[in-house]
């Protein structure tokens, strides 16, 4: 059995060591393709592998067609919008993710970004605090719940919107349940986005929602750039000089937005939310275990394609 770890953005070395142990202890062979710059390298590397572990690496019909022995793809992380699920099903390939394994890392970054933006990028001017401010969490999944947990330490007033989560789950976490996206944006000075990129959520956050935020509003996006309507974001930032936007996922027009709005916006150079050794170990080893379980017993608890 051959297991390929293909990561354009590599895991921490300590995570790879742990993954290697899981894979080799099961009698399988590990093949490592890191920091590849050309998709052709990925296409060549998948040619004879049984399993593939990826991060945000794109796996589409072309990759699947180049991998005739492939049986399982595990996305070490939460979002799997980088995998063509229908094509995987067509090729008889099981796709899985590792939900929750990197969520604390992403949630901590939310607060790293929030404090930095509230302190005016540490430029020496007087900023503001998070204590007693309203925080709206858009989607109460694993990351959203970690954000709520950390927000309690900051003594923020937290509410959340999630049509898939019962109100009592939020209330038990000390979070007020909100039932419309309009209400979430209108009533919260800080809004943190944790929705997946799907056809329904694509460009769903734009001018109307952003300009409905209270004075001094801060929008934080550690989810996906695709959920933002960039035209609307630019118009909102232009009209509302008090609004700030920080994202772990640089928009397509990042350079232009940065040039126009300066320190009111911030983008990480590469998606950094899950880029900690702890998250890499958690997600990477979970992915390696899931691959081995699937190959040896057919276990598919975390399967995300039909
Ligand atoms: C996820 O969906 O798990 C995060 O966005 C992390 O993505 P990454 O593995 O590319 O850092």
mmCIF file with all atom_site columns, N, CA and C in Angstrom, residues 184-254:
data_model
loop_
_atom_site.group_PDB
_atom_site.id
_atom_site.type_symbol
_atom_site.label_atom_id
_atom_site.label_alt_id
_atom_site.label_comp_id
_atom_site.label_asym_id
_atom_site.label_entity_id
_atom_site.label_seq_id
_atom_site.pdbx_PDB_ins_code
_atom_site.Cartn_x
_atom_site.Cartn_y
_atom_site.Cartn_z
_atom_site.occupancy
_atom_site.B_iso_or_equiv
_atom_site.pdbx_formal_charge
_atom_site.auth_seq_id
_atom_site.auth_comp_id
_atom_site.auth_asym_id
_atom_site.auth_atom_id
_atom_site.pdbx_PDB_model_num
ATOM 1   N N  . UNK A 1 184 ? -27.372 39.285 12.654 1.00 0.00 ? 184 UNK A N  1
ATOM 2   C CA . UNK A 1 184 ? -25.996 39.024 13.105 1.00 0.00 ? 184 UNK A CA 1
ATOM 3   C C  . UNK A 1 184 ? -25.084 40.204 12.769 1.00 0.00 ? 184 UNK A C  1
ATOM 4   N N  . UNK A 1 185 ? -25.176 40.687 11.542 1.00 0.00 ? 185 UNK A N  1
ATOM 5   C CA . UNK A 1 185 ? -24.283 41.782 11.118 1.00 0.00 ? 185 UNK A CA 1
ATOM 6   C C  . UNK A 1 185 ? -24.711 43.114 11.731 1.00 0.00 ? 185 UNK A C  1
ATOM 7   N N  . UNK A 1 186 ? -26.021 43.333 11.846 1.00 0.00 ? 186 UNK A N  1
ATOM 8   C CA . UNK A 1 186 ? -26.522 44.615 12.349 1.00 0.00 ? 186 UNK A CA 1
ATOM 9   C C  . UNK A 1 186 ? -26.133 44.830 13.812 1.00 0.00 ? 186 UNK A C  1
ATOM 10  N N  . UNK A 1 187 ? -26.084 43.745 14.579 1.00 0.00 ? 187 UNK A N  1
ATOM 11  C CA . UNK A 1 187 ? -25.959 43.898 16.037 1.00 0.00 ? 187 UNK A CA 1
ATOM 12  C C  . UNK A 1 187 ? -24.579 43.615 16.604 1.00 0.00 ? 187 UNK A C  1
ATOM 13  N N  . UNK A 1 188 ? -23.616 43.292 15.756 1.00 0.00 ? 188 UNK A N  1
ATOM 14  C CA . UNK A 1 188 ? -22.311 42.922 16.307 1.00 0.00 ? 188 UNK A CA 1
ATOM 15  C C  . UNK A 1 188 ? -21.178 43.768 15.753 1.00 0.00 ? 188 UNK A C  1
ATOM 16  N N  . UNK A 1 189 ? -20.416 44.292 16.677 1.00 0.00 ? 189 UNK A N  1
ATOM 17  C CA . UNK A 1 189 ? -19.289 45.153 16.303 1.00 0.00 ? 189 UNK A CA 1
ATOM 18  C C  . UNK A 1 189 ? -18.187 44.325 15.639 1.00 0.00 ? 189 UNK A C  1
ATOM 19  N N  . UNK A 1 190 ? -18.020 43.096 16.126 1.00 0.00 ? 190 UNK A N  1
ATOM 20  C CA . UNK A 1 190 ? -17.063 42.185 15.491 1.00 0.00 ? 190 UNK A CA 1
ATOM 21  C C  . UNK A 1 190 ? -17.856 40.998 14.964 1.00 0.00 ? 190 UNK A C  1
ATOM 22  N N  . UNK A 1 191 ? -17.637 40.659 13.695 1.00 0.00 ? 191 UNK A N  1
ATOM 23  C CA . UNK A 1 191 ? -18.263 39.454 13.138 1.00 0.00 ? 191 UNK A CA 1
ATOM 24  C C  . UNK A 1 191 ? -17.147 38.547 12.639 1.00 0.00 ? 191 UNK A C  1
ATOM 25  N N  . UNK A 1 192 ? -17.224 37.266 13.011 1.00 0.00 ? 192 UNK A N  1
ATOM 26  C CA . UNK A 1 192 ? -16.210 36.297 12.601 1.00 0.00 ? 192 UNK A CA 1
ATOM 27  C C  . UNK A 1 192 ? -16.884 35.222 11.737 1.00 0.00 ? 192 UNK A C  1
ATOM 28  N N  . UNK A 1 193 ? -16.352 35.051 10.529 1.00 0.00 ? 193 UNK A N  1
ATOM 29  C CA . UNK A 1 193 ? -17.003 34.172 9.537  1.00 0.00 ? 193 UNK A CA 1
ATOM 30  C C  . UNK A 1 193 ? -16.435 32.757 9.625  1.00 0.00 ? 193 UNK A C  1
ATOM 31  N N  . UNK A 1 194 ? -17.342 31.781 9.733  1.00 0.00 ? 194 UNK A N  1
ATOM 32  C CA . UNK A 1 194 ? -16.913 30.362 9.787  1.00 0.00 ? 194 UNK A CA 1
ATOM 33  C C  . UNK A 1 194 ? -17.809 29.459 8.950  1.00 0.00 ? 194 UNK A C  1
ATOM 34  N N  . UNK A 1 195 ? -18.318 30.007 7.847  1.00 0.00 ? 195 UNK A N  1
ATOM 35  C CA . UNK A 1 195 ? -19.157 29.188 6.970  1.00 0.00 ? 195 UNK A CA 1
ATOM 36  C C  . UNK A 1 195 ? -18.280 28.541 5.895  1.00 0.00 ? 195 UNK A C  1
ATOM 37  N N  . UNK A 1 196 ? -18.684 27.378 5.404  1.00 0.00 ? 196 UNK A N  1
ATOM 38  C CA . UNK A 1 196 ? -17.905 26.748 4.323  1.00 0.00 ? 196 UNK A CA 1
ATOM 39  C C  . UNK A 1 196 ? -18.190 27.439 2.989  1.00 0.00 ? 196 UNK A C  1
ATOM 40  N N  . UNK A 1 197 ? -17.319 27.225 2.020  1.00 0.00 ? 197 UNK A N  1
ATOM 41  C CA . UNK A 1 197 ? -17.576 27.743 0.661  1.00 0.00 ? 197 UNK A CA 1
ATOM 42  C C  . UNK A 1 197 ? -18.403 26.694 -0.079 1.00 0.00 ? 197 UNK A C  1
ATOM 43  N N  . UNK A 1 198 ? -19.643 27.047 -0.368 1.00 0.00 ? 198 UNK A N  1
ATOM 44  C CA . UNK A 1 198 ? -20.536 26.161 -1.124 1.00 0.00 ? 198 UNK A CA 1
ATOM 45  C C  . UNK A 1 198 ? -21.220 27.030 -2.182 1.00 0.00 ? 198 UNK A C  1
ATOM 46  N N  . UNK A 1 199 ? -21.920 26.424 -3.141 1.00 0.00 ? 199 UNK A N  1
ATOM 47  C CA . UNK A 1 199 ? -22.631 27.267 -4.118 1.00 0.00 ? 199 UNK A CA 1
ATOM 48  C C  . UNK A 1 199 ? -23.584 28.253 -3.424 1.00 0.00 ? 199 UNK A C  1
ATOM 49  N N  . UNK A 1 200 ? -24.157 27.864 -2.280 1.00 0.00 ? 200 UNK A N  1
ATOM 50  C CA . UNK A 1 200 ? -25.115 28.740 -1.573 1.00 0.00 ? 200 UNK A CA 1
ATOM 51  C C  . UNK A 1 200 ? -24.406 29.892 -0.856 1.00 0.00 ? 200 UNK A C  1
ATOM 52  N N  . UNK A 1 201 ? -23.203 29.669 -0.341 1.00 0.00 ? 201 UNK A N  1
ATOM 53  C CA . UNK A 1 201 ? -22.543 30.715 0.454  1.00 0.00 ? 201 UNK A CA 1
ATOM 54  C C  . UNK A 1 201 ? -21.628 31.615 -0.380 1.00 0.00 ? 201 UNK A C  1
ATOM 55  N N  . UNK A 1 202 ? -21.344 31.189 -1.606 1.00 0.00 ? 202 UNK A N  1
ATOM 56  C CA . UNK A 1 202 ? -20.435 31.940 -2.462 1.00 0.00 ? 202 UNK A CA 1
ATOM 57  C C  . UNK A 1 202 ? -20.912 33.395 -2.617 1.00 0.00 ? 202 UNK A C  1
ATOM 58  N N  . UNK A 1 203 ? -20.056 34.359 -2.395 1.00 0.00 ? 203 UNK A N  1
ATOM 59  C CA . UNK A 1 203 ? -20.367 35.795 -2.499 1.00 0.00 ? 203 UNK A CA 1
ATOM 60  C C  . UNK A 1 203 ? -21.573 36.207 -1.662 1.00 0.00 ? 203 UNK A C  1
ATOM 61  N N  . UNK A 1 204 ? -21.830 35.478 -0.580 1.00 0.00 ? 204 UNK A N  1
ATOM 62  C CA . UNK A 1 204 ? -23.045 35.770 0.188  1.00 0.00 ? 204 UNK A CA 1
ATOM 63  C C  . UNK A 1 204 ? -22.861 36.943 1.154  1.00 0.00 ? 204 UNK A C  1
ATOM 64  N N  . UNK A 1 205 ? -21.607 37.376 1.381  1.00 0.00 ? 205 UNK A N  1
ATOM 65  C CA . UNK A 1 205 ? -21.374 38.493 2.299  1.00 0.00 ? 205 UNK A CA 1
ATOM 66  C C  . UNK A 1 205 ? -20.866 39.668 1.483  1.00 0.00 ? 205 UNK A C  1
ATOM 67  N N  . UNK A 1 206 ? -21.682 40.705 1.393  1.00 0.00 ? 206 UNK A N  1
ATOM 68  C CA . UNK A 1 206 ? -21.314 41.836 0.544  1.00 0.00 ? 206 UNK A CA 1
ATOM 69  C C  . UNK A 1 206 ? -21.717 43.164 1.134  1.00 0.00 ? 206 UNK A C  1
ATOM 70  N N  . UNK A 1 207 ? -21.944 44.110 0.260  1.00 0.00 ? 207 UNK A N  1
ATOM 71  C CA . UNK A 1 207 ? -22.185 45.508 0.628  1.00 0.00 ? 207 UNK A CA 1
ATOM 72  C C  . UNK A 1 207 ? -23.258 45.679 1.711  1.00 0.00 ? 207 UNK A C  1
ATOM 73  N N  . UNK A 1 208 ? -24.429 45.070 1.496  1.00 0.00 ? 208 UNK A N  1
ATOM 74  C CA . UNK A 1 208 ? -25.564 45.302 2.416  1.00 0.00 ? 208 UNK A CA 1
ATOM 75  C C  . UNK A 1 208 ? -25.205 44.858 3.835  1.00 0.00 ? 208 UNK A C  1
ATOM 76  N N  . UNK A 1 209 ? -24.688 43.650 3.946  1.00 0.00 ? 209 UNK A N  1
ATOM 77  C CA . UNK A 1 209 ? -24.386 43.125 5.284  1.00 0.00 ? 209 UNK A CA 1
ATOM 78  C C  . UNK A 1 209 ? -23.248 43.917 5.929  1.00 0.00 ? 209 UNK A C  1
ATOM 79  N N  . UNK A 1 210 ? -22.218 44.192 5.154  1.00 0.00 ? 210 UNK A N  1
ATOM 80  C CA . UNK A 1 210 ? -21.041 44.848 5.755  1.00 0.00 ? 210 UNK A CA 1
ATOM 81  C C  . UNK A 1 210 ? -21.397 46.268 6.206  1.00 0.00 ? 210 UNK A C  1
ATOM 82  N N  . UNK A 1 211 ? -22.158 46.978 5.386  1.00 0.00 ? 211 UNK A N  1
ATOM 83  C CA . UNK A 1 211 ? -22.499 48.360 5.776  1.00 0.00 ? 211 UNK A CA 1
ATOM 84  C C  . UNK A 1 211 ? -23.572 48.398 6.865  1.00 0.00 ? 211 UNK A C  1
ATOM 85  N N  . UNK A 1 212 ? -24.190 47.262 7.155  1.00 0.00 ? 212 UNK A N  1
ATOM 86  C CA . UNK A 1 212 ? -25.182 47.268 8.243  1.00 0.00 ? 212 UNK A CA 1
ATOM 87  C C  . UNK A 1 212 ? -24.499 47.131 9.607  1.00 0.00 ? 212 UNK A C  1
ATOM 88  N N  . UNK A 1 213 ? -23.184 46.867 9.608  1.00 0.00 ? 213 UNK A N  1
ATOM 89  C CA . UNK A 1 213 ? -22.488 46.677 10.889 1.00 0.00 ? 213 UNK A CA 1
ATOM 90  C C  . UNK A 1 213 ? -22.433 47.987 11.680 1.00 0.00 ? 213 UNK A C  1
ATOM 91  N N  . UNK A 1 214 ? -22.405 47.898 13.011 1.00 0.00 ? 214 UNK A N  1
ATOM 92  C CA . UNK A 1 214 ? -22.337 49.107 13.828 1.00 0.00 ? 214 UNK A CA 1
ATOM 93  C C  . UNK A 1 214 ? -21.062 49.918 13.541 1.00 0.00 ? 214 UNK A C  1
ATOM 94  N N  . UNK A 1 215 ? -21.058 51.150 13.996 1.00 0.00 ? 215 UNK A N  1
ATOM 95  C CA . UNK A 1 215 ? -19.884 52.020 13.808 1.00 0.00 ? 215 UNK A CA 1
ATOM 96  C C  . UNK A 1 215 ? -18.631 51.337 14.371 1.00 0.00 ? 215 UNK A C  1
ATOM 97  N N  . UNK A 1 216 ? -17.566 51.395 13.616 1.00 0.00 ? 216 UNK A N  1
ATOM 98  C CA . UNK A 1 216 ? -16.313 50.776 14.053 1.00 0.00 ? 216 UNK A CA 1
ATOM 99  C C  . UNK A 1 216 ? -16.303 49.267 13.853 1.00 0.00 ? 216 UNK A C  1
ATOM 100 N N  . UNK A 1 217 ? -17.180 48.766 12.994 1.00 0.00 ? 217 UNK A N  1
ATOM 101 C CA . UNK A 1 217 ? -17.302 47.316 12.788 1.00 0.00 ? 217 UNK A CA 1
ATOM 102 C C  . UNK A 1 217 ? -16.020 46.680 12.253 1.00 0.00 ? 217 UNK A C  1
ATOM 103 N N  . UNK A 1 218 ? -15.784 45.460 12.732 1.00 0.00 ? 218 UNK A N  1
ATOM 104 C CA . UNK A 1 218 ? -14.611 44.692 12.282 1.00 0.00 ? 218 UNK A CA 1
ATOM 105 C C  . UNK A 1 218 ? -15.098 43.340 11.777 1.00 0.00 ? 218 UNK A C  1
ATOM 106 N N  . UNK A 1 219 ? -14.803 43.049 10.516 1.00 0.00 ? 219 UNK A N  1
ATOM 107 C CA . UNK A 1 219 ? -15.183 41.763 9.930  1.00 0.00 ? 219 UNK A CA 1
ATOM 108 C C  . UNK A 1 219 ? -13.925 40.908 9.812  1.00 0.00 ? 219 UNK A C  1
ATOM 109 N N  . UNK A 1 220 ? -13.998 39.702 10.347 1.00 0.00 ? 220 UNK A N  1
ATOM 110 C CA . UNK A 1 220 ? -12.841 38.798 10.311 1.00 0.00 ? 220 UNK A CA 1
ATOM 111 C C  . UNK A 1 220 ? -13.226 37.551 9.536  1.00 0.00 ? 220 UNK A C  1
ATOM 112 N N  . UNK A 1 221 ? -12.413 37.222 8.539  1.00 0.00 ? 221 UNK A N  1
ATOM 113 C CA . UNK A 1 221 ? -12.715 36.055 7.705  1.00 0.00 ? 221 UNK A CA 1
ATOM 114 C C  . UNK A 1 221 ? -11.546 35.070 7.737  1.00 0.00 ? 221 UNK A C  1
ATOM 115 N N  . UNK A 1 222 ? -11.730 34.007 8.521  1.00 0.00 ? 222 UNK A N  1
ATOM 116 C CA . UNK A 1 222 ? -10.725 32.943 8.514  1.00 0.00 ? 222 UNK A CA 1
ATOM 117 C C  . UNK A 1 222 ? -11.308 31.711 7.819  1.00 0.00 ? 222 UNK A C  1
ATOM 118 N N  . UNK A 1 223 ? -12.367 31.935 7.028  1.00 0.00 ? 223 UNK A N  1
ATOM 119 C CA . UNK A 1 223 ? -13.034 30.816 6.358  1.00 0.00 ? 223 UNK A CA 1
ATOM 120 C C  . UNK A 1 223 ? -12.505 30.674 4.928  1.00 0.00 ? 223 UNK A C  1
ATOM 121 N N  . UNK A 1 224 ? -13.226 31.239 3.969  1.00 0.00 ? 224 UNK A N  1
ATOM 122 C CA . UNK A 1 224 ? -12.802 31.146 2.568  1.00 0.00 ? 224 UNK A CA 1
ATOM 123 C C  . UNK A 1 224 ? -13.044 32.486 1.890  1.00 0.00 ? 224 UNK A C  1
ATOM 124 N N  . UNK A 1 225 ? -12.138 32.875 0.986  1.00 0.00 ? 225 UNK A N  1
ATOM 125 C CA . UNK A 1 225 ? -12.319 34.167 0.296  1.00 0.00 ? 225 UNK A CA 1
ATOM 126 C C  . UNK A 1 225 ? -13.586 34.162 -0.564 1.00 0.00 ? 225 UNK A C  1
ATOM 127 N N  . UNK A 1 226 ? -13.973 32.981 -1.033 1.00 0.00 ? 226 UNK A N  1
ATOM 128 C CA . UNK A 1 226 ? -15.102 32.870 -1.961 1.00 0.00 ? 226 UNK A CA 1
ATOM 129 C C  . UNK A 1 226 ? -16.438 33.313 -1.348 1.00 0.00 ? 226 UNK A C  1
ATOM 130 N N  . UNK A 1 227 ? -16.539 33.325 -0.010 1.00 0.00 ? 227 UNK A N  1
ATOM 131 C CA . UNK A 1 227 ? -17.832 33.689 0.587  1.00 0.00 ? 227 UNK A CA 1
ATOM 132 C C  . UNK A 1 227 ? -18.061 35.203 0.558  1.00 0.00 ? 227 UNK A C  1
ATOM 133 N N  . UNK A 1 228 ? -17.012 35.943 0.210  1.00 0.00 ? 228 UNK A N  1
ATOM 134 C CA . UNK A 1 228 ? -17.106 37.412 0.175  1.00 0.00 ? 228 UNK A CA 1
ATOM 135 C C  . UNK A 1 228 ? -17.379 37.885 -1.249 1.00 0.00 ? 228 UNK A C  1
ATOM 136 N N  . UNK A 1 229 ? -18.308 38.822 -1.379 1.00 0.00 ? 229 UNK A N  1
ATOM 137 C CA . UNK A 1 229 ? -18.524 39.502 -2.643 1.00 0.00 ? 229 UNK A CA 1
ATOM 138 C C  . UNK A 1 229 ? -17.539 40.688 -2.650 1.00 0.00 ? 229 UNK A C  1
ATOM 139 N N  . UNK A 1 230 ? -16.454 40.545 -3.394 1.00 0.00 ? 230 UNK A N  1
ATOM 140 C CA . UNK A 1 230 ? -15.363 41.536 -3.306 1.00 0.00 ? 230 UNK A CA 1
ATOM 141 C C  . UNK A 1 230 ? -15.790 42.933 -3.762 1.00 0.00 ? 230 UNK A C  1
ATOM 142 N N  . UNK A 1 231 ? -16.644 42.996 -4.782 1.00 0.00 ? 231 UNK A N  1
ATOM 143 C CA . UNK A 1 231 ? -17.148 44.300 -5.228 1.00 0.00 ? 231 UNK A CA 1
ATOM 144 C C  . UNK A 1 231 ? -17.837 45.006 -4.072 1.00 0.00 ? 231 UNK A C  1
ATOM 145 N N  . UNK A 1 232 ? -18.698 44.236 -3.397 1.00 0.00 ? 232 UNK A N  1
ATOM 146 C CA . UNK A 1 232 ? -19.472 44.775 -2.276 1.00 0.00 ? 232 UNK A CA 1
ATOM 147 C C  . UNK A 1 232 ? -18.565 45.163 -1.117 1.00 0.00 ? 232 UNK A C  1
ATOM 148 N N  . UNK A 1 233 ? -17.542 44.351 -0.872 1.00 0.00 ? 233 UNK A N  1
ATOM 149 C CA . UNK A 1 233 ? -16.599 44.651 0.210  1.00 0.00 ? 233 UNK A CA 1
ATOM 150 C C  . UNK A 1 233 ? -15.897 45.977 -0.072 1.00 0.00 ? 233 UNK A C  1
ATOM 151 N N  . UNK A 1 234 ? -15.427 46.145 -1.305 1.00 0.00 ? 234 UNK A N  1
ATOM 152 C CA . UNK A 1 234 ? -14.692 47.361 -1.663 1.00 0.00 ? 234 UNK A CA 1
ATOM 153 C C  . UNK A 1 234 ? -15.605 48.584 -1.531 1.00 0.00 ? 234 UNK A C  1
ATOM 154 N N  . UNK A 1 235 ? -16.830 48.451 -2.018 1.00 0.00 ? 235 UNK A N  1
ATOM 155 C CA . UNK A 1 235 ? -17.785 49.574 -1.936 1.00 0.00 ? 235 UNK A CA 1
ATOM 156 C C  . UNK A 1 235 ? -18.067 49.913 -0.458 1.00 0.00 ? 235 UNK A C  1
ATOM 157 N N  . UNK A 1 236 ? -18.216 48.882 0.343  1.00 0.00 ? 236 UNK A N  1
ATOM 158 C CA . UNK A 1 236 ? -18.509 49.101 1.767  1.00 0.00 ? 236 UNK A CA 1
ATOM 159 C C  . UNK A 1 236 ? -17.333 49.787 2.463  1.00 0.00 ? 236 UNK A C  1
ATOM 160 N N  . UNK A 1 237 ? -16.108 49.330 2.177  1.00 0.00 ? 237 UNK A N  1
ATOM 161 C CA . UNK A 1 237 ? -14.920 49.934 2.805  1.00 0.00 ? 237 UNK A CA 1
ATOM 162 C C  . UNK A 1 237 ? -14.761 51.381 2.349  1.00 0.00 ? 237 UNK A C  1
ATOM 163 N N  . UNK A 1 238 ? -15.141 51.638 1.109  1.00 0.00 ? 238 UNK A N  1
ATOM 164 C CA . UNK A 1 238 ? -15.045 52.975 0.535  1.00 0.00 ? 238 UNK A CA 1
ATOM 165 C C  . UNK A 1 238 ? -16.020 53.943 1.209  1.00 0.00 ? 238 UNK A C  1
ATOM 166 N N  . UNK A 1 239 ? -17.243 53.480 1.391  1.00 0.00 ? 239 UNK A N  1
ATOM 167 C CA . UNK A 1 239 ? -18.281 54.349 1.963  1.00 0.00 ? 239 UNK A CA 1
ATOM 168 C C  . UNK A 1 239 ? -18.185 54.481 3.463  1.00 0.00 ? 239 UNK A C  1
ATOM 169 N N  . UNK A 1 240 ? -17.751 53.407 4.104  1.00 0.00 ? 240 UNK A N  1
ATOM 170 C CA . UNK A 1 240 ? -17.720 53.392 5.574  1.00 0.00 ? 240 UNK A CA 1
ATOM 171 C C  . UNK A 1 240 ? -16.270 53.366 6.049  1.00 0.00 ? 240 UNK A C  1
ATOM 172 N N  . UNK A 1 241 ? -15.737 54.575 6.264  1.00 0.00 ? 241 UNK A N  1
ATOM 173 C CA . UNK A 1 241 ? -14.330 54.698 6.647  1.00 0.00 ? 241 UNK A CA 1
ATOM 174 C C  . UNK A 1 241 ? -14.023 54.124 8.018  1.00 0.00 ? 241 UNK A C  1
ATOM 175 N N  . UNK A 1 242 ? -15.066 53.748 8.764  1.00 0.00 ? 242 UNK A N  1
ATOM 176 C CA . UNK A 1 242 ? -14.864 53.209 10.118 1.00 0.00 ? 242 UNK A CA 1
ATOM 177 C C  . UNK A 1 242 ? -14.751 51.681 10.109 1.00 0.00 ? 242 UNK A C  1
ATOM 178 N N  . UNK A 1 243 ? -15.055 51.057 8.989  1.00 0.00 ? 243 UNK A N  1
ATOM 179 C CA . UNK A 1 243 ? -15.097 49.580 8.967  1.00 0.00 ? 243 UNK A CA 1
ATOM 180 C C  . UNK A 1 243 ? -13.745 48.988 8.607  1.00 0.00 ? 243 UNK A C  1
ATOM 181 N N  . UNK A 1 244 ? -13.431 47.864 9.254  1.00 0.00 ? 244 UNK A N  1
ATOM 182 C CA . UNK A 1 244 ? -12.159 47.175 8.989  1.00 0.00 ? 244 UNK A CA 1
ATOM 183 C C  . UNK A 1 244 ? -12.432 45.732 8.563  1.00 0.00 ? 244 UNK A C  1
ATOM 184 N N  . UNK A 1 245 ? -11.497 45.184 7.791  1.00 0.00 ? 245 UNK A N  1
ATOM 185 C CA . UNK A 1 245 ? -11.636 43.792 7.319  1.00 0.00 ? 245 UNK A CA 1
ATOM 186 C C  . UNK A 1 245 ? -10.299 43.085 7.443  1.00 0.00 ? 245 UNK A C  1
ATOM 187 N N  . UNK A 1 246 ? -10.281 41.967 8.156  1.00 0.00 ? 246 UNK A N  1
ATOM 188 C CA . UNK A 1 246 ? -9.058  41.163 8.271  1.00 0.00 ? 246 UNK A CA 1
ATOM 189 C C  . UNK A 1 246 ? -9.373  39.754 7.790  1.00 0.00 ? 246 UNK A C  1
ATOM 190 N N  . UNK A 1 247 ? -8.495  39.217 6.969  1.00 0.00 ? 247 UNK A N  1
ATOM 191 C CA . UNK A 1 247 ? -8.778  37.891 6.422  1.00 0.00 ? 247 UNK A CA 1
ATOM 192 C C  . UNK A 1 247 ? -7.527  37.025 6.387  1.00 0.00 ? 247 UNK A C  1
ATOM 193 N N  . UNK A 1 248 ? -7.753  35.743 6.658  1.00 0.00 ? 248 UNK A N  1
ATOM 194 C CA . UNK A 1 248 ? -6.674  34.759 6.555  1.00 0.00 ? 248 UNK A CA 1
ATOM 195 C C  . UNK A 1 248 ? -6.624  34.220 5.132  1.00 0.00 ? 248 UNK A C  1
ATOM 196 N N  . UNK A 1 249 ? -7.448  34.799 4.307  1.00 0.00 ? 249 UNK A N  1
ATOM 197 C CA . UNK A 1 249 ? -7.635  34.285 2.958  1.00 0.00 ? 249 UNK A CA 1
ATOM 198 C C  . UNK A 1 249 ? -7.689  35.508 2.054  1.00 0.00 ? 249 UNK A C  1
ATOM 199 N N  . UNK A 1 250 ? -6.541  35.919 1.551  1.00 0.00 ? 250 UNK A N  1
ATOM 200 C CA . UNK A 1 250 ? -6.462  37.171 0.783  1.00 0.00 ? 250 UNK A CA 1
ATOM 201 C C  . UNK A 1 250 ? -7.449  37.164 -0.375 1.00 0.00 ? 250 UNK A C  1
ATOM 202 N N  . UNK A 1 251 ? -8.165  38.294 -0.555 1.00 0.00 ? 251 UNK A N  1
ATOM 203 C CA . UNK A 1 251 ? -9.090  38.363 -1.676 1.00 0.00 ? 251 UNK A CA 1
ATOM 204 C C  . UNK A 1 251 ? -8.349  38.361 -3.017 1.00 0.00 ? 251 UNK A C  1
ATOM 205 N N  . UNK A 1 252 ? -9.076  38.114 -4.087 1.00 0.00 ? 252 UNK A N  1
ATOM 206 C CA . UNK A 1 252 ? -8.433  38.137 -5.415 1.00 0.00 ? 252 UNK A CA 1
ATOM 207 C C  . UNK A 1 252 ? -7.815  39.510 -5.683 1.00 0.00 ? 252 UNK A C  1
ATOM 208 N N  . UNK A 1 253 ? -8.518  40.565 -5.231 1.00 0.00 ? 253 UNK A N  1
ATOM 209 C CA . UNK A 1 253 ? -8.024  41.920 -5.493 1.00 0.00 ? 253 UNK A CA 1
ATOM 210 C C  . UNK A 1 253 ? -7.276  42.489 -4.273 1.00 0.00 ? 253 UNK A C  1
ATOM 211 N N  . UNK A 1 254 ? -6.503  41.615 -3.609 1.00 0.00 ? 254 UNK A N  1
ATOM 212 C CA . UNK A 1 254 ? -5.833  41.991 -2.360 1.00 0.00 ? 254 UNK A CA 1
ATOM 213 C C  . UNK A 1 254 ? -4.954  43.226 -2.514 1.00 0.00 ? 254 UNK A C  1
#
